[in-house]
Coordinates of C-alpha atoms and ligand atoms in Angstrom, one line a residue:
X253 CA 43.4 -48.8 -13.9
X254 CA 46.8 -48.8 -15.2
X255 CA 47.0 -52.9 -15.1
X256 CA 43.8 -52.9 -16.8
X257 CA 44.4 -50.7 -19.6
X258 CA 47.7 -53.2 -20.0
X259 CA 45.3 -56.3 -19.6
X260 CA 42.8 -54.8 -22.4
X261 CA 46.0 -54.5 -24.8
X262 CA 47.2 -58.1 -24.6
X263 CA 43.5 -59.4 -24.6
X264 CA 43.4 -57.7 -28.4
X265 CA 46.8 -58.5 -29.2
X266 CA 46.4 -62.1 -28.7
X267 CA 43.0 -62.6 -30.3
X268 CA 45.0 -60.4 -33.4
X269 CA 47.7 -63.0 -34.0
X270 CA 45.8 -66.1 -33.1
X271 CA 43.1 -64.9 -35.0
X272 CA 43.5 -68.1 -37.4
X273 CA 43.1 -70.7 -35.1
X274 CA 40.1 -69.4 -33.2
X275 CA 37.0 -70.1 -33.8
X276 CA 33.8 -68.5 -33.0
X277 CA 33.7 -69.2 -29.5
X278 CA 37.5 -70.2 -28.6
X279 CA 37.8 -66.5 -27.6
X280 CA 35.5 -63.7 -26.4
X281 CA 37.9 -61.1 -26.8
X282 CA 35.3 -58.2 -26.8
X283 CA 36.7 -55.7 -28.3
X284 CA 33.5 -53.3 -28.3
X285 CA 33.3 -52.4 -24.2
X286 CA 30.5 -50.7 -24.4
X287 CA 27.7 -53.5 -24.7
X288 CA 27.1 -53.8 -21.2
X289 CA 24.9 -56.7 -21.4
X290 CA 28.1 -59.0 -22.7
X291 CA 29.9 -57.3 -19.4
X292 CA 31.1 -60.6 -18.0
X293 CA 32.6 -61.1 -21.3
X294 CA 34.3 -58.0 -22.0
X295 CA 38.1 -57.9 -21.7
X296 CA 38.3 -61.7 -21.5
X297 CA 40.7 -64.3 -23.3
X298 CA 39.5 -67.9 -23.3
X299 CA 40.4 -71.0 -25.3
X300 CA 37.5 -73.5 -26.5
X301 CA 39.3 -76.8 -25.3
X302 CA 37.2 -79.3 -27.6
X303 CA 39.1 -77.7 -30.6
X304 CA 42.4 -78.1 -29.0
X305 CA 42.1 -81.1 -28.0
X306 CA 44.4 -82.9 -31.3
X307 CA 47.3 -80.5 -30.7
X308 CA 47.4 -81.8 -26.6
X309 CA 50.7 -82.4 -25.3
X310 CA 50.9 -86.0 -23.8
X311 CA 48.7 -86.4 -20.7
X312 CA 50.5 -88.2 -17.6
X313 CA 49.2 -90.2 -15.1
X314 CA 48.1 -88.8 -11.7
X315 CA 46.3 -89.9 -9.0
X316 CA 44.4 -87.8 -6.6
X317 CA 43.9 -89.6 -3.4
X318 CA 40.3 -88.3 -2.2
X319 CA 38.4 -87.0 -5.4
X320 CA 35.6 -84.9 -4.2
X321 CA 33.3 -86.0 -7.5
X322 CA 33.8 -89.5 -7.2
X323 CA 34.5 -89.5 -3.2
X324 CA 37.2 -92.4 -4.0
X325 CA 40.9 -92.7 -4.8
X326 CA 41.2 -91.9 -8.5
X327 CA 43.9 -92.2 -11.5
X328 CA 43.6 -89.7 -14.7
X329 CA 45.3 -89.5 -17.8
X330 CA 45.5 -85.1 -17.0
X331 CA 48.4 -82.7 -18.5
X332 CA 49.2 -79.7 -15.6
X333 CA 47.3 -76.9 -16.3
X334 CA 50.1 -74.5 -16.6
X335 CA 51.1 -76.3 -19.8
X336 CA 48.0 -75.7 -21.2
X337 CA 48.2 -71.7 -20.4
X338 CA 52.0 -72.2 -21.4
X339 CA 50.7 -73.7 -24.8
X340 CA 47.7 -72.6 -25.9
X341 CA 47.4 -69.0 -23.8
X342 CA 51.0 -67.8 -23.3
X343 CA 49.9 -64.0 -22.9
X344 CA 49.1 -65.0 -19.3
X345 CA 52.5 -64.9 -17.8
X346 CA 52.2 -60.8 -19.1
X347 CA 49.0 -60.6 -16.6
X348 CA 49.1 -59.8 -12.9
X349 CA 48.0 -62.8 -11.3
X350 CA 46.8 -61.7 -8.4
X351 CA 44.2 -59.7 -10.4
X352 CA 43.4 -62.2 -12.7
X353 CA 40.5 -64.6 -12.1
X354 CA 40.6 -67.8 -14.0
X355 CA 36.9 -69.0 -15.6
X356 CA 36.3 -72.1 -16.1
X357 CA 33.0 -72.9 -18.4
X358 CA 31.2 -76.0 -18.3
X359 CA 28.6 -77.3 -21.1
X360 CA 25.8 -77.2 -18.1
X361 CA 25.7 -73.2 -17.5
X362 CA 28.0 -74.3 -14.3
X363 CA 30.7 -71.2 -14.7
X364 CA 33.1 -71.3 -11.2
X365 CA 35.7 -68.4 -11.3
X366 CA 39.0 -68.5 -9.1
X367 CA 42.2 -66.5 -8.7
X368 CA 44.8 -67.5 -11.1
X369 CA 48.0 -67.3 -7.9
X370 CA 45.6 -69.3 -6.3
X371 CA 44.8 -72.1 -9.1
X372 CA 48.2 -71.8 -9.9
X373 CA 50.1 -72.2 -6.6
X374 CA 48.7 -76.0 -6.8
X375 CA 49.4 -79.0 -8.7
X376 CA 46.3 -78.3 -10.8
X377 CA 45.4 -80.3 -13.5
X378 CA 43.5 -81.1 -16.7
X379 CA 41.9 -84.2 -16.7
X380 CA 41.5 -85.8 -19.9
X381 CA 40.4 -89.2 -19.1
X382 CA 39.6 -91.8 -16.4
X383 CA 42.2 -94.4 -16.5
X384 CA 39.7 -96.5 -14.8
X385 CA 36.8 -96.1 -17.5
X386 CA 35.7 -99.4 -19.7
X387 CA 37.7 -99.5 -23.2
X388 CA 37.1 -97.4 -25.6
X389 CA 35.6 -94.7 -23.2
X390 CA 37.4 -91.8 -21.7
X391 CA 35.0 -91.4 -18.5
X392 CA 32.8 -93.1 -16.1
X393 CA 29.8 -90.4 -15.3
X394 CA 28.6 -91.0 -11.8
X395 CA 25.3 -90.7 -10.4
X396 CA 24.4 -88.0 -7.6
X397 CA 21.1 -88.2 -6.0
X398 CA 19.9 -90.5 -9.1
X399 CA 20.9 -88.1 -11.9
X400 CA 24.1 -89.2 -13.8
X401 CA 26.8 -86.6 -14.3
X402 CA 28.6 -86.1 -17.4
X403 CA 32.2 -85.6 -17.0
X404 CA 33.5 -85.5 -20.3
X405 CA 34.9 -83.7 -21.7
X406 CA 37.5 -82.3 -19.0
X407 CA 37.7 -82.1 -15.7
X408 CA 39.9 -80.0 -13.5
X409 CA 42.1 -82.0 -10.6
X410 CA 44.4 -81.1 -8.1
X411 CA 46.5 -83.7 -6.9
X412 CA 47.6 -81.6 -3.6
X413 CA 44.2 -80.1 -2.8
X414 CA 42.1 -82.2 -0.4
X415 CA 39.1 -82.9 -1.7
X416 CA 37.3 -81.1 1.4
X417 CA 38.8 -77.9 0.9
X418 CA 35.3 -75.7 -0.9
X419 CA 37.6 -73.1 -2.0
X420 CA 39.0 -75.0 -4.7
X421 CA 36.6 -75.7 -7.4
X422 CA 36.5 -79.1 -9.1
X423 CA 35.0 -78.2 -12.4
X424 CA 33.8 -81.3 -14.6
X425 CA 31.7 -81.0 -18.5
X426 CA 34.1 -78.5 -18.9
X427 CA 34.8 -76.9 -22.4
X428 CA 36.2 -73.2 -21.6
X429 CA 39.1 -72.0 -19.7
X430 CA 39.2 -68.2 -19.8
X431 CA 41.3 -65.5 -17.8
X432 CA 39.8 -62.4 -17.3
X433 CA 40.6 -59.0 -15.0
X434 CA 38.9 -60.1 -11.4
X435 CA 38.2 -56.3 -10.2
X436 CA 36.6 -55.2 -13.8
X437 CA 34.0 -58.2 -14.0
X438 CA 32.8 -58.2 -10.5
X439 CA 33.1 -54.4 -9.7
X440 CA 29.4 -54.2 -10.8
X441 CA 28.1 -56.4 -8.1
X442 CA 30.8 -54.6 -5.7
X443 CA 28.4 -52.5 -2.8
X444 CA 30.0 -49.2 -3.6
X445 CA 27.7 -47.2 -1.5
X446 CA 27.0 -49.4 1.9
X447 CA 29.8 -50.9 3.9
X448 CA 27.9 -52.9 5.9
X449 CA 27.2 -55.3 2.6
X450 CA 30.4 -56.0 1.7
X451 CA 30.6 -59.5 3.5
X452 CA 26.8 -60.7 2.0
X453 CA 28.8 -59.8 -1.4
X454 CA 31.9 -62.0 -0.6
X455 CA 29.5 -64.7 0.6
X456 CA 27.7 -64.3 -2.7
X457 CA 30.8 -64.4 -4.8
X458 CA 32.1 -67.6 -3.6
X459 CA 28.9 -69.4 -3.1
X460 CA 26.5 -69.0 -5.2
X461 CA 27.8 -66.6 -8.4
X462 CA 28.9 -69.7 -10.3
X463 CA 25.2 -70.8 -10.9
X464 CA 23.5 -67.5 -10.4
X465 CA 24.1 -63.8 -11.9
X466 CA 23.0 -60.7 -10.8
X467 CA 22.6 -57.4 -13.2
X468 CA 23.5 -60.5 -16.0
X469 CA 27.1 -60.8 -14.5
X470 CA 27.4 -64.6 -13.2
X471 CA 26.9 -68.1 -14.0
X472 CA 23.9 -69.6 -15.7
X473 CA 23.2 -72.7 -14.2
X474 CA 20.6 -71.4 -11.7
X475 CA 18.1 -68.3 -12.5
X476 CA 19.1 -65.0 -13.1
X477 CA 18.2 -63.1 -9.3
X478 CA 18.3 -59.6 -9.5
X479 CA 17.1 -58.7 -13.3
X480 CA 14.3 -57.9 -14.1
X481 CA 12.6 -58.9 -10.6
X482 CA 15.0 -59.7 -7.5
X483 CA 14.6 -62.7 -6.1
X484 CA 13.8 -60.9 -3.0
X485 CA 10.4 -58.6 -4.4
X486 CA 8.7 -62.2 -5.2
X487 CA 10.4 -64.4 -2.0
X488 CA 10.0 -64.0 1.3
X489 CA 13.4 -63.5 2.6
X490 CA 12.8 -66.7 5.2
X491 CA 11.6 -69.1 2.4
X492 CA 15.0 -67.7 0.3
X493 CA 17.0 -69.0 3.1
X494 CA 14.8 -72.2 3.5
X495 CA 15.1 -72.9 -0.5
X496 CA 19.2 -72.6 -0.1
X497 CA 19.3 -74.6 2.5
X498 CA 17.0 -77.3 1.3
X499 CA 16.3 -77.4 -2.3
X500 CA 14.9 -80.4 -3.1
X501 CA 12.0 -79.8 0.1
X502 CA 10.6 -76.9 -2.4
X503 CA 10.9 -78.3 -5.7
X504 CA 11.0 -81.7 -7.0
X505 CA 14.3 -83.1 -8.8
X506 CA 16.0 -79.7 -8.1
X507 CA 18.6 -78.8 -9.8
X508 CA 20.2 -76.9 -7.0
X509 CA 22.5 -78.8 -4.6
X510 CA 21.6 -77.7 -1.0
X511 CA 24.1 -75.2 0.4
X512 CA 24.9 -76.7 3.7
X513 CA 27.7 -75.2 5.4
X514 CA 26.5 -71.1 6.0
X515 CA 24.9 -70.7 9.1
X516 CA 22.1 -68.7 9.5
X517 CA 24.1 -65.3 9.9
X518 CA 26.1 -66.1 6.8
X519 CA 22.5 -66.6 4.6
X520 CA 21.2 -63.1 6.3
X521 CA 23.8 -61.2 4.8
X522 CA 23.6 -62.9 1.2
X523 CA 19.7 -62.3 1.6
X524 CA 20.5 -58.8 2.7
X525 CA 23.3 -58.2 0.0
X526 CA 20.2 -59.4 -2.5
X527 CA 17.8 -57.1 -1.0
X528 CA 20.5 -54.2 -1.3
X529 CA 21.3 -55.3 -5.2
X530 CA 17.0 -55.2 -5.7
X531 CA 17.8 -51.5 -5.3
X532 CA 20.9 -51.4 -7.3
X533 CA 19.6 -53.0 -11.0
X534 CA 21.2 -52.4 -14.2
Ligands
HEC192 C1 25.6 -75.5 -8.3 C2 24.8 -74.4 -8.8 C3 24.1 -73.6 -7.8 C4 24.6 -72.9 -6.6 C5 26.1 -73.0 -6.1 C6 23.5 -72.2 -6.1 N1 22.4 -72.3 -6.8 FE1 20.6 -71.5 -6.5 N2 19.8 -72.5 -8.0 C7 20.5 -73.3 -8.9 C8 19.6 -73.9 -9.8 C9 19.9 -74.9 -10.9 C10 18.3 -73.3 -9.5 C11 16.9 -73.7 -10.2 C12 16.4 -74.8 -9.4 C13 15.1 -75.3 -10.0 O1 14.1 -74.6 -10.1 O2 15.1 -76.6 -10.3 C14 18.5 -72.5 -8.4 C15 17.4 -71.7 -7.8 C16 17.6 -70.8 -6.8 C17 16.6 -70.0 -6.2 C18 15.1 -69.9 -6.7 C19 15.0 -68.8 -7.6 C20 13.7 -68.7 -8.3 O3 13.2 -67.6 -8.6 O4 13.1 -69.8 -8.5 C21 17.2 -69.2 -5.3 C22 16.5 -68.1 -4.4 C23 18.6 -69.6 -5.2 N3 18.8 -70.5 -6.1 C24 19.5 -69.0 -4.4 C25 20.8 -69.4 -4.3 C26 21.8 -68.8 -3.3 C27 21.5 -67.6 -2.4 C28 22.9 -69.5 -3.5 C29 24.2 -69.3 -2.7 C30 24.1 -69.5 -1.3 C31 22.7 -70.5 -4.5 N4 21.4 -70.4 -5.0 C32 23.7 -71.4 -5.0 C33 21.8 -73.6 -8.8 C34 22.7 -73.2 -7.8

């Protein structure tokens, strides 16, 4: 609580002397608390990185030898990401890391979190353009299963993270970097009162919170899945774990990627976490 009251107080101070250089939505400083529909929001400091862009510091060149987007070698023009935070949100180094979760926002609703220690004990990057692209272009958008994706306008790399590794998150169409108190924004969708669901909650947090939200706290890629109506009152559970696990065989052109890698135990206790949340609505 302490670290949080502390976190709250450079969160205000740093929207009050940056005040003139932000606009609108560079920073969600929320300053109210008690809306608790904006609770994702609250306590937050982000930058808006389209209206940084001009004041930049040189980009180098790095190359990242097995990019997980592209699935090929690739070279960027990037600048490290701890310049950026250096630069543009120096109240950071005041925050304890390891209770800080770092939100990065993409222009598709795609809204992947991680821990700051974690993004930062890497040689994490911001991408700013494909060295490769045609002239006059920064990127090349790829096509995945016949829909092209838009990089631009950043794209976070890592040029010491295998491309494999699914706990790092590769965020492209990004336009907001935000830092915000981990235990404060997910202690909602913490299962206070039942033990037994803690692991369905930590399987929901990495793999599926960046598209979806529950009580309103979560990505917004995918469809909201607890408020109004859980997922789980209008699903039965089996077709829930058949949709995750195969997307596209339910819907046509689905927008969800199918989650391949939880075994069926792993999808029993996110079903069973969702059916516990149904009970635990906002
Ligand atoms: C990369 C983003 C992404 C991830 C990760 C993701 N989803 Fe989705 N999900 C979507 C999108 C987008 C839709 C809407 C699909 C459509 O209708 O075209 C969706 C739809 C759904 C639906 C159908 C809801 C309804 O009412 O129609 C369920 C259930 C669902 N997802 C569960 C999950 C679960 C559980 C996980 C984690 C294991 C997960 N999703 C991970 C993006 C994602």
């Amino acid at each position: 609580m302490k670290n949080w009251l502390s976190f709250a107080f450079i969160a205000l101070s740093f929207a009050a002397c940056n005040s003139s250089q932000q606009s609108d939505n560079q920073t969600k400083s929320d300053t109210t608390n008690t809306d608790t529909a904006a609770v994702a929001k609250v306590d937050s400091i982000g930058i808006f990185l389209p209206d940084l862009k001009a004041k930049f510091p040189t980009p180098e060149t790095v190359v990242v030898a097995d990019d997980p987007v592209f699935h090929q070698k690739k070279t960027y023009k990037a600048i490290p990401l701890q310049t950026i935070l250096d630069t543009f949100l120096p109240a950071y180094k005041n925050l304890n890391r390891s209770e800080t979760q770092i939100v990065f926002e993409c222009e598709d609703g795609y809204n992947p979190s991680m821990a700051l220690e974690k993004v930062l004990s890497k040689k994490a990057f911001l991408a700013v353009a494909d060295v490769d692209a045609p002239q006059g272009q920064d990127w090349i958008n790829p096509t995945k299963e016949g829909r092209e994706m838009k990089i631009a306008p950043f794209y976070i790399v890592y040029t010491d993270v295998p491309g494999a590794d699914v706990s790092y998150k590769w965020p492209y169409n990004l336009v907001k970097i935000s830092l915000s108190a981990a235990s404060k924004e997910l202690a909602v969708l913490f299962p206070k009162d039942d033990d037994t669901q803690v692991k369905g909650f930590e399987l929901f947090k990495v793999n599926c919170l960046t598209c979806h939200s529950l009580n309103k706290v979560g990505g917004k890629m995918g469809p909201e899945l607890n408020y109004p109506k859980s997922v789980t009152e209008y699903w039965k559970v089996e077709h829930i774990k058949q949709f995750v696990k195969a997307p596209s065989s339910y819907r046509n052109e689905c927008k969800m990627p199918a989650v391949t890698h939880l075994n069926d135990k792993e999808l029993d206790a996110i079903v069973n976490y969702l059916q516990y949340m149904a009970k635990h609505k906002i």
